[in-house]
Amino acid sequence: MKNPFEEFRSHTTRSKGKELPLDRILKAKEETLNQILKGYENLLKNEAKDLVWLMQYSTVIKAYSIAEEAIKGINYAAEDIEEFCYVLDKTDQVPYLITGPAGVYISALCNNAQEEEIVLRLQDVGIKINLLGYRLPEGKRLIIEGNVGDFTGISLEGGELIIEGSAKNYTGAGMKKGRIIVKQNVGFNTGHGMTGGEILVGGRIKGLGKVVGGKIYEKGQLVFPSDDYRPFYF
Amino acid sequence: MTLRDGYQDRVRRIYRFISENFYLNRPDLEVKGERYNSALLFGILTALYGGKELIIGEPGLGKTTSAEYISCLIYGIPLGVIWGSEVSGHPEQTEEKIVGRPDLGALNQGREVVVWSNFVQLPVKIVDEINRLPETKQSMILDGVDRGNWEYLNEMIINDEYALFATANYQDRGTNTIIAPLVDRFDVMVESRHPGPNLAFYIGRKSRFDNPLRHQEFEEKFHKLLRSQIPYREKLQRLEELSEGFRDYLKEKVGIETLSKEERFFIRKEMAQMPIDLDANAFMRMVLAELSFCHRYGQKRSVEACTEGCHYTGYLCYHVKNCASNRLPISVIGYSQALAWFLEDDEVDLEHVRTVLPFALAHRIQWRDSYISKKEGEGRNDPLQIYLAKEATEEIFHRYTEQRDYLLDALAIASRAFEGEAVEPLEGDHPIYEEIKKEIASLR
């Protein structure tokens, strides 16, 4: 049979493998993702040795500082955070998913990302991650497409957190300033212990927590502070 | 390797002579730092290479004129003879006027003798307003246009040297669609453009009566010879002798040295020997892959539409309806060799192919309606077909530059597979890699 490639016989092959520009990009992305995963595994080793993570004020603070330490030096972008969320949900790369530390870790990633606005498209993520938006600082905007779990936006530090779906209990707990917008519904104890800022809920609020300060709106109506609602002072 | 034998210089002088005296137009094409007018450059390459060129444009913008002057000067035939050999496209055109007719005198005596038309007998042919020929009559000239074979009654003329120019106006009430098999037979399509108001004014001031390319005495001799009933081979020889006389006249009167038949054959031989470098070779394969590949149906077919959600939607195969014919690589390679020869380059490289490709693709690609509606409003200087072909060329060129090394490796590995080595073909995200795999699979 006629060799239709015979002119290329003398061409010396240079590329060792199948390397395309796309491959190079994917390889770089994969390396970044591996570093992020490694940091997360370190966090789990320290904080959830027995696959149990107790949600306490001090454990969250500790987990966050470990997470911040773990991600130092990783050059990542917003889409890497999103990719990490999908890896958590879909693959067996992560030995165990505990939504608490995962949320703290994702929050640390968002708070330390270069971008001022981060969009996480989590509609297709099966799990509802807790603690997203933890300590979101001023100047940052985090938009989450999909539903989230408990303790969303707790200790918010001036950032803007937008949830396109619904959030569960303790949304905005302990927040100091900033704004949380939940397009659909929120659970019980919303705004528990918050001292400032705003929570705007487009749907229904199942129940407010012991709110200290700030404003909470339900479907455009101010529900806290209200005439028949007395702020709770610790 | 190109021989620096002075022919290129002679051809360039012809180009300059026409562009400065007869076909005044702006350069619209840059090749390797030099600017040319595409209609004139491709016209000259067509005449030299022996190709087929379709010239489109508005009426009165020099489509036929450019072809006439080029034919006259490259083939050494007086302008009056060229005019007398042109076939004009109109609905009443017949085979008897285009190809030949029976010799009525001989027929009365019971003999069948064909009187061939000047159009058929001359090596260079011009069909004016080809799209005014109805579709049914276009089929009549298919074989002649393709191979230079002309048949009438039981006789046949085969042109051993043959170049064809056809002009076409944009669609109006009197035009017809040029049928796909005829369109595909044209090697290139160019537009003869408006020269701009300043050159147009200058053209308007030129005398209509003093044309140095006309020579009544030679024209009469040519016509007499063409009418005669001597065997075609002998007639060609005599035509060449007459042409030699006319060429001497041109050299003396206008200082332009034209080309003899022998020289034209020699030039064609030089062009055909022009090597093609690996980049031009691989780039062409990439182009052909995008224009013939279909992931779902095995190859492009104009009767089978692409399905939504195909992995290869980013490639040209998704935007075109038809499959590239085998005439496409013949045209691109032939004209690229001609261009490289004209520029006195040693081999055909990417620049030559990149220059020629849009003009070889423009008339051949049938774009999907969705793609046309997307692109037709974009700002441009070229007619839509040429613009889309230029865009397509640049798009594939961009992909080629990104994947060059990898593609060359893939082709080299494929070559090794054909020589019996047990190698695995390289994977890649382009139809060409799939086609390479198919070739290798056919060995096993």
XYZ file of C-alpha atoms in Angstrom, chain A residues 1-24, chain B residues 278 281-282 285 402 404-406 408-409 411-416 418-419 427-429 436 439 442:
48
model
C 0.000 0.000 0.000
C 1.220 3.495 -0.851
C 2.619 5.329 2.149
C 0.759 8.653 2.084
C 3.096 10.051 4.741
C 6.444 9.267 3.173
C 7.553 12.922 2.992
C 7.503 12.945 6.795
C 9.745 9.899 7.108
C 12.840 11.996 7.764
C 11.096 14.257 10.262
C 12.476 13.634 13.715
C 9.777 13.447 16.305
C 10.342 15.957 19.043
C 7.389 15.712 21.341
C 7.735 12.786 23.697
C 4.082 12.313 24.330
C 0.833 13.674 23.187
C 1.282 17.247 24.226
C -1.106 19.823 22.894
C -1.569 23.388 24.211
C -4.795 22.162 25.779
C -2.876 19.352 27.441
C -0.456 21.855 28.929
C 6.797 19.942 5.208
C 2.340 19.774 3.185
C 1.051 19.305 6.741
C -3.558 17.971 5.085
C -0.622 25.891 17.615
C 2.585 22.331 14.211
C 5.212 20.294 16.032
C 2.726 17.781 17.284
C 4.478 16.841 12.182
C 5.270 14.200 14.780
C 2.588 12.396 10.458
C 6.137 11.116 10.976
C 4.870 8.375 13.265
C 2.231 7.474 10.690
C 4.963 7.167 8.090
C 6.853 4.798 10.382
C 3.423 2.417 7.068
C 6.971 1.157 6.956
C -4.024 11.235 19.638
C -5.159 14.789 19.108
C -8.168 17.027 19.073
C -4.279 9.462 10.369
C -4.995 5.273 7.517
C -6.343 0.261 7.229
